[in-house]
Short mmCIF file of C-alpha atoms in Angstrom, two decimals:
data_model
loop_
_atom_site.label_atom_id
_atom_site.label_comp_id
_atom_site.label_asym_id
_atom_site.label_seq_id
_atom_site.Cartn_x
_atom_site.Cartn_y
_atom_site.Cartn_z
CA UNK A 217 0.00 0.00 0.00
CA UNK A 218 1.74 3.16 -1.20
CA UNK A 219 2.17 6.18 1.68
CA UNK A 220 0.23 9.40 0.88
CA UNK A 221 2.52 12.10 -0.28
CA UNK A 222 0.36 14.67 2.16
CA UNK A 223 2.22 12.70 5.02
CA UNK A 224 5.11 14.37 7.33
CA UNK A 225 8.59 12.63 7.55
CA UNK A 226 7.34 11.39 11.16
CA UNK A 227 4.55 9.78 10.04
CA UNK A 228 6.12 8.30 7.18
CA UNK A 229 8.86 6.99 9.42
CA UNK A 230 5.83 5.08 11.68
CA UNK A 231 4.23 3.89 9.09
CA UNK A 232 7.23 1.96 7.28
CA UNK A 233 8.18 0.83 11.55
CA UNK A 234 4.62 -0.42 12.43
CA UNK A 235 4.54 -3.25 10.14
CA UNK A 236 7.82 -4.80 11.45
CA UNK A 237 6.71 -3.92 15.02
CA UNK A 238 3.41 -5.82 14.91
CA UNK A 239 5.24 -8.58 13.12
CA UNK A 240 7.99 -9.11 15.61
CA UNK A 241 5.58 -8.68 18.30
CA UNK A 242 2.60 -11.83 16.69
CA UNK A 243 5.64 -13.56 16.61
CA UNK A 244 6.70 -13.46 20.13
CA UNK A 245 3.25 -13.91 20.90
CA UNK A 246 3.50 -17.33 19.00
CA UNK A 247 6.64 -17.97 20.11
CA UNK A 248 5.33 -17.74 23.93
CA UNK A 249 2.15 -19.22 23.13
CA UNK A 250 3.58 -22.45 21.83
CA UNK A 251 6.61 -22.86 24.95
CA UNK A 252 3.14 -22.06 27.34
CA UNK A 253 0.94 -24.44 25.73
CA UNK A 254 3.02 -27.37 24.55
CA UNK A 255 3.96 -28.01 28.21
CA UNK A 256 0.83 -28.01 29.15
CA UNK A 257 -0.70 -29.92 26.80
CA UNK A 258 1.96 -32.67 27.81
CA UNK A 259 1.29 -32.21 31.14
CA UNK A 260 -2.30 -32.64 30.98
CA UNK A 261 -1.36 -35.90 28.46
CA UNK A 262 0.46 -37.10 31.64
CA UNK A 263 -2.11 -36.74 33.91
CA UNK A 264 -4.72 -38.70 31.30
CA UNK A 265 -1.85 -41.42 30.95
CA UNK A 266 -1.60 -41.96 35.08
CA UNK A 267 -5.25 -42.53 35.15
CA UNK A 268 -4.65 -45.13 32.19
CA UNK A 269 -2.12 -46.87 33.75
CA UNK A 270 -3.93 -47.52 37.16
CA UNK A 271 -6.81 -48.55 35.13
CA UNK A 272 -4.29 -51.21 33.24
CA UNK A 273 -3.34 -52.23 37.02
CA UNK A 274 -6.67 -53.56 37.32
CA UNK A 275 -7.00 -55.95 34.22
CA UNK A 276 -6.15 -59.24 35.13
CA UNK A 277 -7.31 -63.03 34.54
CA UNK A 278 -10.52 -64.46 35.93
CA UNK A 279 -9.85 -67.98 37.44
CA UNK A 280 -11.59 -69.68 33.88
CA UNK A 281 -8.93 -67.82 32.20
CA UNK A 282 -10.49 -65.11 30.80
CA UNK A 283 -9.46 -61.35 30.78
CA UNK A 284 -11.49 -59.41 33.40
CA UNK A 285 -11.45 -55.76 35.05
CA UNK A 286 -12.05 -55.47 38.80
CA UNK A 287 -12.40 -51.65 39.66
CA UNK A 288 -14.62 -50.73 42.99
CA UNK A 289 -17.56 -48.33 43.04
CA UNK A 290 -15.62 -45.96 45.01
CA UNK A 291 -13.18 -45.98 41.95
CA UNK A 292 -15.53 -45.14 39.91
CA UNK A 293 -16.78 -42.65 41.09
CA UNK A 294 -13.62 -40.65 41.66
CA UNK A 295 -13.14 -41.10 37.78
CA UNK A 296 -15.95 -38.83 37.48
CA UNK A 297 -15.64 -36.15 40.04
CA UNK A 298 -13.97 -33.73 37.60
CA UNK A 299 -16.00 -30.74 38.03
CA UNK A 300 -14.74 -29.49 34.09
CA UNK A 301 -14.44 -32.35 32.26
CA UNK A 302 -16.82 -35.75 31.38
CA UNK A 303 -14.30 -38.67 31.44
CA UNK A 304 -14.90 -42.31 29.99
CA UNK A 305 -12.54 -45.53 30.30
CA UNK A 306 -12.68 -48.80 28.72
CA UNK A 307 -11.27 -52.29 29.46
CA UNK A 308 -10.58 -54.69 26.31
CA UNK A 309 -9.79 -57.80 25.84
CA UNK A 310 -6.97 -59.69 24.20
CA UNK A 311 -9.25 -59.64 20.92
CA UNK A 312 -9.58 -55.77 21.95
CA UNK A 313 -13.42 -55.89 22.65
CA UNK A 314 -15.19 -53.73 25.42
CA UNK A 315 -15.65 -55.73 28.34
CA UNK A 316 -16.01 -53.12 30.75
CA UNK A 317 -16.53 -48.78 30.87
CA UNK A 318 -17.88 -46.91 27.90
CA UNK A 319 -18.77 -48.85 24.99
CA UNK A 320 -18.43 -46.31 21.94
CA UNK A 321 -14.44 -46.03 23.15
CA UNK A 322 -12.87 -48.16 20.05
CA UNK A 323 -9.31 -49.41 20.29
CA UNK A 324 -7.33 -47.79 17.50
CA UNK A 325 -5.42 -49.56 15.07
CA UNK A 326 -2.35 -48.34 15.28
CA UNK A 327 0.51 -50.60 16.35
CA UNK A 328 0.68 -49.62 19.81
CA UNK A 329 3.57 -50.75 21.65
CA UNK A 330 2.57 -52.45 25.13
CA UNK A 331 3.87 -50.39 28.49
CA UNK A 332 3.73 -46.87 26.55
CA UNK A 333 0.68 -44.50 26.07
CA UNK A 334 -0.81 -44.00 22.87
CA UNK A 335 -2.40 -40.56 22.77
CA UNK A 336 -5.40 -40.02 20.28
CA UNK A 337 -8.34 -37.60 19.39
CA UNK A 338 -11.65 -39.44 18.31
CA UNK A 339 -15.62 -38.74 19.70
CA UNK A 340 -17.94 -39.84 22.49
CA UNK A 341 -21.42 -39.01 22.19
CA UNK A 342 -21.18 -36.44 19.16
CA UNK A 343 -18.51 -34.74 21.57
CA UNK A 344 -14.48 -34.29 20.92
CA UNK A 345 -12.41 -36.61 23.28
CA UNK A 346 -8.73 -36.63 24.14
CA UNK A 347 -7.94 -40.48 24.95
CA UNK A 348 -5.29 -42.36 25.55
CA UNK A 349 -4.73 -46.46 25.17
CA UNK A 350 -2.42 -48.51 26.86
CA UNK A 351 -1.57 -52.36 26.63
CA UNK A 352 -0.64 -54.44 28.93
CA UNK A 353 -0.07 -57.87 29.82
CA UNK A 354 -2.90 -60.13 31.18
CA UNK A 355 -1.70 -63.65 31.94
CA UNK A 356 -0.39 -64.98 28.67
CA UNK A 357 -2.57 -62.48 26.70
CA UNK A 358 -2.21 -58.45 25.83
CA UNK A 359 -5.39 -56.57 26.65
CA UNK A 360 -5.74 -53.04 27.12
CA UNK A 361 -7.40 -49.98 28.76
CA UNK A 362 -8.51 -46.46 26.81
CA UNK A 363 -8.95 -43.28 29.77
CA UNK A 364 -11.00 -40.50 27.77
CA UNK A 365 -11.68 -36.75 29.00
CA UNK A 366 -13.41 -33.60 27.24
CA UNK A 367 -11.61 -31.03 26.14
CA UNK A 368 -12.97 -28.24 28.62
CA UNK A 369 -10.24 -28.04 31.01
CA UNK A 370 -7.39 -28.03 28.21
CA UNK A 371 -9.87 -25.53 26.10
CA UNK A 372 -10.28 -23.12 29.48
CA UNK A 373 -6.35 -23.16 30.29
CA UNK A 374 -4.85 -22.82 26.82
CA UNK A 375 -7.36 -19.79 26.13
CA UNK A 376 -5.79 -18.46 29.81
CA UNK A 377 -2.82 -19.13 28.52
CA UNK A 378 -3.33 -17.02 25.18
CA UNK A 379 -4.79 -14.42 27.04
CA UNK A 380 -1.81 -13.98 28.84
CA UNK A 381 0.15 -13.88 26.05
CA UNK A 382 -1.62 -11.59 24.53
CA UNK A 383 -2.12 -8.96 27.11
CA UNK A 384 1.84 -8.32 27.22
CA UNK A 385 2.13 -8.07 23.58
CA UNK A 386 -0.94 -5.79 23.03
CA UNK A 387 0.55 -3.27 25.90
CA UNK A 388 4.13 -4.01 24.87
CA UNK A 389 2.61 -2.94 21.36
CA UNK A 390 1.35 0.02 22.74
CA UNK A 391 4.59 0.96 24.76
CA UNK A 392 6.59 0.52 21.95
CA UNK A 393 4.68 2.86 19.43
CA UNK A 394 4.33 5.50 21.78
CA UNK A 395 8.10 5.48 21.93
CA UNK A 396 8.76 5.09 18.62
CA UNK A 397 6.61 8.01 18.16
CA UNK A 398 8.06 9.98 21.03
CA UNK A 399 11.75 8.66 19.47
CA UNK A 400 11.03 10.04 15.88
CA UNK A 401 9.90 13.15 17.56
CA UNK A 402 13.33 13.51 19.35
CA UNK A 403 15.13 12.06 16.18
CA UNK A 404 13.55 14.93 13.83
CA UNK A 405 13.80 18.25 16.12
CA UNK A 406 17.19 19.14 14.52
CA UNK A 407 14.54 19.14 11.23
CA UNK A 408 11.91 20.82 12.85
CA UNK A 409 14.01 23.67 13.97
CA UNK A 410 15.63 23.93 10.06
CA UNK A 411 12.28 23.77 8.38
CA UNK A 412 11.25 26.93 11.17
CA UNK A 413 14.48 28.79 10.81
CA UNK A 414 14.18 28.21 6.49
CA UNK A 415 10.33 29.51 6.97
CA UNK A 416 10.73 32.39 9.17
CA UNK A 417 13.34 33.95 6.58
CA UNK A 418 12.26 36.62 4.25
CA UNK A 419 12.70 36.47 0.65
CA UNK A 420 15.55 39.02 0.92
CA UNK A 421 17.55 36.94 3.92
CA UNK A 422 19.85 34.43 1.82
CA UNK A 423 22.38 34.05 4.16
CA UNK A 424 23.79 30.08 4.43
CA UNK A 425 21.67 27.91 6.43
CA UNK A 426 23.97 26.63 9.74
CA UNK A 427 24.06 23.29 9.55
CA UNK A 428 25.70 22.53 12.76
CA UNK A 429 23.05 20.64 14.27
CA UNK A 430 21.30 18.72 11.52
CA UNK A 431 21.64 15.50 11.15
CA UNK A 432 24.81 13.98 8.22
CA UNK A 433 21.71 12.10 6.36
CA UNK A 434 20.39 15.82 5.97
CA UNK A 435 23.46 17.96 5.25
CA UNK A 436 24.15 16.94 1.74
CA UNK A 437 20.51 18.98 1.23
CA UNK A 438 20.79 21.93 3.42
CA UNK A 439 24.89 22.20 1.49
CA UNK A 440 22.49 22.17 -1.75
CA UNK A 441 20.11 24.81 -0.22
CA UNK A 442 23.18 27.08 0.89
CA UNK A 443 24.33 26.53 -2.74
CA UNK A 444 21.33 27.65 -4.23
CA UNK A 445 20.84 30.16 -1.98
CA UNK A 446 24.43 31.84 -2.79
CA UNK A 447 22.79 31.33 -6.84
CA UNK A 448 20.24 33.37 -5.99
CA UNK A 449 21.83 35.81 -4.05
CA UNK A 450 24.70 36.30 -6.63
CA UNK A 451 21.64 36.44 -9.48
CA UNK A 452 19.80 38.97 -7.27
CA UNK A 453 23.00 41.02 -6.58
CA UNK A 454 23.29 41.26 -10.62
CA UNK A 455 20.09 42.53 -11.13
CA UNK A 456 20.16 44.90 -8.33
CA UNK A 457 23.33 45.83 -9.48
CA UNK A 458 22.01 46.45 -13.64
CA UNK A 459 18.63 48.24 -12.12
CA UNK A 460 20.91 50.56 -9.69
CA UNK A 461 23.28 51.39 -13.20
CA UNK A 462 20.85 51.41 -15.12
CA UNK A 463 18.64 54.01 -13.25
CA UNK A 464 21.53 56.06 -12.26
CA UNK A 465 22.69 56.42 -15.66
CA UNK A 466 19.08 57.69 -16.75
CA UNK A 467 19.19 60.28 -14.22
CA UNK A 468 22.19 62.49 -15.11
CA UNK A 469 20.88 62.81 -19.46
CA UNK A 470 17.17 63.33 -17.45
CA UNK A 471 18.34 65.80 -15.62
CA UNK A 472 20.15 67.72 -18.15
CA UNK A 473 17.38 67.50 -20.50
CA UNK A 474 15.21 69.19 -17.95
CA UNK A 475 18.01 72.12 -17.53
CA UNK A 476 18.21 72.47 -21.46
CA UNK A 477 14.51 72.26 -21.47
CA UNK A 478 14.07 74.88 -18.90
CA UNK A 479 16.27 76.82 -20.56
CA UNK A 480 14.68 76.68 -24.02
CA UNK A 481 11.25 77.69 -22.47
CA UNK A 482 13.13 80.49 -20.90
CA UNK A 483 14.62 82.19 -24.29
CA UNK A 484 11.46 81.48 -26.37
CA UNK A 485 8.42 84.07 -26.66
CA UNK A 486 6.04 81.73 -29.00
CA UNK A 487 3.53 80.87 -26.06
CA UNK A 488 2.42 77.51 -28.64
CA UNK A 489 6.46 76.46 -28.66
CA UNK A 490 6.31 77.40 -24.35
CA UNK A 491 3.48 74.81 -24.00
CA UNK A 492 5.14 72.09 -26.23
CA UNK A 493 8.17 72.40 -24.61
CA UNK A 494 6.08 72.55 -21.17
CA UNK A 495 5.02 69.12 -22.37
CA UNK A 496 8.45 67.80 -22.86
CA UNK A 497 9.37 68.97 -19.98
CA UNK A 498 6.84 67.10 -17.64
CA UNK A 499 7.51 63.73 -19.60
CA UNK A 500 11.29 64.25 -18.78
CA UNK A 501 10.01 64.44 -14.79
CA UNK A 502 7.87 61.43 -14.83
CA UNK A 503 10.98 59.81 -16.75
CA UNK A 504 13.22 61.23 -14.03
CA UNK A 505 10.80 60.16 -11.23
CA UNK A 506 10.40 56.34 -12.73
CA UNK A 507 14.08 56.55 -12.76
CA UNK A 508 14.46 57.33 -9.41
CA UNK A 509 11.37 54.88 -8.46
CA UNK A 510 13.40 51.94 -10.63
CA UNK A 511 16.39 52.69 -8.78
CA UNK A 512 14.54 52.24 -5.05
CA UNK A 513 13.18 49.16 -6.33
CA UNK A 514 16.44 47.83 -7.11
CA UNK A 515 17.59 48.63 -3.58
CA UNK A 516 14.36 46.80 -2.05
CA UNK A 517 14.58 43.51 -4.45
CA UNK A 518 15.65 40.69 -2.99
CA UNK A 519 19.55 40.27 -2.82
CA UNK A 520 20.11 43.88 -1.75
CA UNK A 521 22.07 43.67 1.10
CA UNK A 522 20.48 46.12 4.07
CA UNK A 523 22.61 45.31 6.94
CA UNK A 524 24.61 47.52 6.90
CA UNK A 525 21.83 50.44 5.92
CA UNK A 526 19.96 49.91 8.87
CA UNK A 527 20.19 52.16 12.36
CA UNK A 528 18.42 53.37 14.54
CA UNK A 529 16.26 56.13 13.61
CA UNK A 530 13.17 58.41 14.37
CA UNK A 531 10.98 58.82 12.10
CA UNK A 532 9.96 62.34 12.85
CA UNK A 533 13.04 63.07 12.24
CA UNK A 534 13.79 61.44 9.38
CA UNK A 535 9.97 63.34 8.21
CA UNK A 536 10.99 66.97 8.75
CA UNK A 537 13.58 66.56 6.34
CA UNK A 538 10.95 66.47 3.93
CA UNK A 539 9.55 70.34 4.23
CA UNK A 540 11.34 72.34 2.57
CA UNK A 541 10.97 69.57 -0.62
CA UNK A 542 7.55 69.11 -0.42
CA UNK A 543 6.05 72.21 0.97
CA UNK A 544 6.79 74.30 -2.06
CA UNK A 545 5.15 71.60 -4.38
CA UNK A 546 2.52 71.53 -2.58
CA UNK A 547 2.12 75.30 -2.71
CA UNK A 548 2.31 74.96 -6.29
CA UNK A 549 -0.61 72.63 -6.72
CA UNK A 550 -2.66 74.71 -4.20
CA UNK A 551 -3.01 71.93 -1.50
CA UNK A 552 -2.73 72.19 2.39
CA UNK A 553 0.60 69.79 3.51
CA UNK A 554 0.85 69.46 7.08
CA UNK A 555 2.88 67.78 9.29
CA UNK A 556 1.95 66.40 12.25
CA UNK A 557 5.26 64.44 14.18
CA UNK A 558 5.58 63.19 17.31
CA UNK A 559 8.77 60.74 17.85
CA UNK A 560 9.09 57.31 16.31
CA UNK A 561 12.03 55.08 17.21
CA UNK A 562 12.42 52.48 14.31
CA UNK A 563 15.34 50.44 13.22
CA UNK A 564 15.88 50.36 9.45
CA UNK A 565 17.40 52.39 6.24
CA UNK A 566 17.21 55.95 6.34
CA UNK A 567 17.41 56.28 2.35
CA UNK A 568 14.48 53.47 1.76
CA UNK A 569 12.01 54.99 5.11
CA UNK A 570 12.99 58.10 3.23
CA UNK A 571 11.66 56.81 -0.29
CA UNK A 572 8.37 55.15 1.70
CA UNK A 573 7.57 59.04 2.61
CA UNK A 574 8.07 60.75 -0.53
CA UNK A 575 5.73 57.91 -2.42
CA UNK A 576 3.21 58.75 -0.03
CA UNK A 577 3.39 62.53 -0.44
CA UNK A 578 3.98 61.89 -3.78
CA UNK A 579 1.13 59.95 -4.70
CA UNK A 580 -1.34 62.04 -2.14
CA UNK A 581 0.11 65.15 -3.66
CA UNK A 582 -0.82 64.32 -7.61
CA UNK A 583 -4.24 62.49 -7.14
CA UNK A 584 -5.73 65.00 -4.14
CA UNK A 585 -7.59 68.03 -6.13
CA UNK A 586 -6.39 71.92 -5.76
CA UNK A 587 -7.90 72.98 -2.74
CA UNK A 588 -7.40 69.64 -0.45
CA UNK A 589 -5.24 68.86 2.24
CA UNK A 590 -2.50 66.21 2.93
CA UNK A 591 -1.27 65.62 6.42
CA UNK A 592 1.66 63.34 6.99
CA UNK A 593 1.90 62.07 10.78
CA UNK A 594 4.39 60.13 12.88
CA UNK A 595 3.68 58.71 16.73
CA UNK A 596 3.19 55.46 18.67
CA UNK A 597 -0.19 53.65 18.69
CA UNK A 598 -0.35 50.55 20.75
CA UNK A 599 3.36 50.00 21.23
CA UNK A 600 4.15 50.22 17.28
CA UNK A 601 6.01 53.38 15.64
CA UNK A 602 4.19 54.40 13.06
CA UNK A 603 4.37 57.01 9.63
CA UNK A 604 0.99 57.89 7.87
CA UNK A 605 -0.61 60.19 5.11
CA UNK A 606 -4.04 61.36 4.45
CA UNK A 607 -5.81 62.75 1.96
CA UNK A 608 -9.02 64.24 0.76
CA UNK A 609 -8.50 63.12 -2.50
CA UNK A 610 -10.52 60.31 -4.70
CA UNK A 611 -9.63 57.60 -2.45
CA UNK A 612 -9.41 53.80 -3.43
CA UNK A 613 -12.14 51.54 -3.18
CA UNK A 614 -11.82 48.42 -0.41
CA UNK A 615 -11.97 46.13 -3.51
CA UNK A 616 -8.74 47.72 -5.92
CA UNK A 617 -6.57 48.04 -2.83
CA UNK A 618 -4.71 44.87 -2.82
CA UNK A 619 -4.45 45.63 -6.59
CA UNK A 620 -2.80 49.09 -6.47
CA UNK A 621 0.19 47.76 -5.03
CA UNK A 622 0.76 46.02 -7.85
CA UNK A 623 3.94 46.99 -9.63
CA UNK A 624 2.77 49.50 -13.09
CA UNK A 625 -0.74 48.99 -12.27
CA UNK A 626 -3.14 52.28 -12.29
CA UNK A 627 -6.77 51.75 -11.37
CA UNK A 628 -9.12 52.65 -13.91
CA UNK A 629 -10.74 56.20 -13.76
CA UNK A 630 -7.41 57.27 -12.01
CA UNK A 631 -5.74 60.57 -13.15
CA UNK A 632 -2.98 62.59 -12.66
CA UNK A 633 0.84 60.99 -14.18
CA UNK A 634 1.95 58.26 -12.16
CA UNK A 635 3.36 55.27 -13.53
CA UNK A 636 1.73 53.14 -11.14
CA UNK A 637 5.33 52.26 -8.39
CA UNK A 638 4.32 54.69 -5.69
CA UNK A 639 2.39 52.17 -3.50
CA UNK A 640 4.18 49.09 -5.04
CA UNK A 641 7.47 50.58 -3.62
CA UNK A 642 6.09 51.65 -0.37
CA UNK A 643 4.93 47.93 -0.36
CA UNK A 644 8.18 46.37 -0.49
CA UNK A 645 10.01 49.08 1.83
CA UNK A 646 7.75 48.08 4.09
CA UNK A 647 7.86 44.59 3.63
CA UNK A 648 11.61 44.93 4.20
CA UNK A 649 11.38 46.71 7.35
CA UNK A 650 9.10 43.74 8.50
CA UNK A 651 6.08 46.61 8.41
CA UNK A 652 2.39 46.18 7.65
CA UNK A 653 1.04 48.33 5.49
CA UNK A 654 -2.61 49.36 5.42
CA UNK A 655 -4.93 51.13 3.14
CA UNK A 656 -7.59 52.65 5.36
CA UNK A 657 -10.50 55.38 4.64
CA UNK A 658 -9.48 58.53 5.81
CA UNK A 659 -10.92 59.86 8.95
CA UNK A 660 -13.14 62.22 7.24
CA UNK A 661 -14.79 60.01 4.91
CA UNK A 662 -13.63 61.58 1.93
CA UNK A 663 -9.91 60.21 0.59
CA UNK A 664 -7.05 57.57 1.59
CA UNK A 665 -5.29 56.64 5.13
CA UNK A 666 -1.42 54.58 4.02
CA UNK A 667 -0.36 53.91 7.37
CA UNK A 668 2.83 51.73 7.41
CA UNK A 669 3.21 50.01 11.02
CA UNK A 670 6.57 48.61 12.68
CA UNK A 671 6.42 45.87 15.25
CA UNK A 672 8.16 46.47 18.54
CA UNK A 673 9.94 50.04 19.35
CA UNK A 674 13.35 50.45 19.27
CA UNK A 675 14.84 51.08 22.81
CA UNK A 676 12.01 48.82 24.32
CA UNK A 677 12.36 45.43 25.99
#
């Protein structure tokens, strides 16, 4: 019977054991079964044969030479005080005919060899017998005697004697799977704790896998593991590496096409040849903003290394670095940005937290209409740090959130010029800070709450 795949290395391990297990252990039981009941059989044999043989005592020869049986009343009776067990006898003659006891006991015709027992099975009365005939000598002549007994004294003690075998093996059965179990518990911790050290890692952690305590059967695969990890790590170091040149080496042509563009729109007075250049000039932003968005993305992929990025670091702080950038803009575009920061203690990157912000006010700042307001806030709520931004703008419905943070997707009916990384970005920062992100209405009904939560505060035991 094949094992279902769906079954744990434990219960695989049981499975393949309990078969032997309950083989050895029928065996013993067999094995103590026969050594209990062959002796007893024997012995009870004896005891048959005894009665036989004092029977034989009293054959003899009757003074006109013929074979008789003399056994008393008294005899008799004690032949049949068993309390278990019916029992018969039979006297023969030298021609082997009953002359005496129960007269459906036959003499069997075997060659039986006089002086020693001769142990048979036959029936009395439509019931099973165990009998037993001896010859002896009478005079001149052989005669013989047959003693007879049911079988419910050897039926009652052998099934004693099986329950008694049994009992031990069933609990010794028992005992022994519960260890085994317990044993293949023990055996596979060192597994256990791999398979929760391998699952608690992040896609980005693809350090070697210590293999100091797992077992030698095992360390040929966690040596593959490590090897494929170092694979990956070297293939996501590439690409992090082509994204990072690639992006940087957009920016500096972006940003002088800008400058010459700015320039142009300065020393023209056509106002038609100012708005086409006005035109180029915000597709050379968004180009210079995906740049810049394809270059934190590289830094965020997995196989960036971050350890030595992150510190210690408040997030309040880290936020107020942000006014005089994004106050102006938002002057521009006729929307209230406030800032409301209370202190934040978080361990992570300052350049990526710093990216997570300006994606938020980015995105709040180009889809929240002239006139609205954008708050960006910083505290402690239930012994997390926390950074948030709200809007009054269009908001996202419950059911397209999951899908806006979907790298290069923009929900339908959306305007403004993103290219649809702001909340994909903010998703993996936070995902790399070990953060939850949430997409919540904003307080006022009207517009978006991106809160991005960190477990634990830094400083705190």
């Amino acid at each position: 019977m094949p094992i279902r795949p769906d079954l744990g290395l434990r219960a695989r391990l049981a499975l393949i054991l309990a078969p032997c297990m309950i083989l050895l252990l029928l065996a013993a039981a067999a094995a103590q079964y026969l050594l209990a009941v062959r002796p007893l059989e024997r012995q009870l044999d004896r005891s048959l044969a005894d009665v036989a043989i004092a029977l034989a005592d009293r054959m003899g020869v009757s003074e006109a030479g013929d074979v008789s049986f003399n056994l008393s009343d008294e005899a008799a009776e004690l032949l049949d005080a068993d309390a278990l067990d019916d029992n018969w006898f039979t006297a023969f003659n030298e021609q082997f005919q009953p002359i005496a006891g129960e007269p459906d006991l036959h003499w069997p015709a075997a060659n039986i060899p006089r002086g020693e027992p001769f142990f048979f099975n036959t029936i009395v009365d439509g019931v099973p017998v165990r009998a037993v005939a001896v010859k002896t000598r009478c005079g001149v002549l052989e005669c013989g005697v047959i003693n007879a007994s049911t079988l419910n004294k050897r039926t009652e003690l052998v099934e004693a004697v099986q329950l008694s075998a049994l009992i031990p093996v069933v609990l010794a059965g028992i005992v022994s799977m519960a260890l085994v179990w317990t044993g293949l518990g023990s055996g596979l911790k060192p597994l256990v704790r791999l398979s929760d050290e391998v699952s608690r890692r992040s896609p980005r952690e693809l350090s070697p896998v210590r293999v100091d305590d797992v077992p030698g059967e095992v360390q040929p695969l966690v040596e593959a593991v490590n090897r494929l990890m170092e694979q990956l790590a070297e293939s996501g170091a590439a690409q992090q590496k082509f994204l990072a040149t690639a992006a940087h080496q957009l920016r500096t042509p972006l940003a002088g096409l800008q400058s010459r563009i700015e320039l142009a729109q300065l020393e023209t007075a056509d106002p038609e040849a100012r708005a086409r250049l006005g035109g180029i000039h915000e597709s050379a932003v968004r180009a210079a903003r995906l740049a810049v968005q394809l270059l934190s993305l590289a830094r965020v992929e997995p196989g960036a290394s971050m350890a030595d990025e992150r510190v210690e670091l408040d997030l309040a702080r880290l936020a107020t670095e942000l006014v005089d950038e994004w106050v102006p803009r938002a002057i521009a575009r006729n929307i209230d940005l406030g800032f409301e920061l209370e202190a934040a203690p978080v361990r992570g990157s300052p350049l990526l937290l710093r990216e997570l912000m300006v994606n938020l006010l980015h995105n709040a700042l180009e889809y929240t209409q002239a006139g609205g307001h954008v708050t960006l806030r910083s505290g402690c709520l239930a012994g997390e740090a926390f950074i948030e931004v709200e809007d009054n703008g269009p908001g996202i419905p419950p059911s397209l959130r999951a899908a806006a943070l979907e790298r290069f997707v923009r929900l339908p009916g959306t305007v403004g010029t993103g290219s649809g990384l702001g909340l994909a970005i903010v998703h993996e920062i936070a995902g790399a800070h070990q953060a939850r992100l949430a997409l919540l209405d904003a307080p006022g009904g009207q517009g978006l709450l991106v809160r991005v939560s960190f477990s634990g505060l830094v400083g705190q035991a």
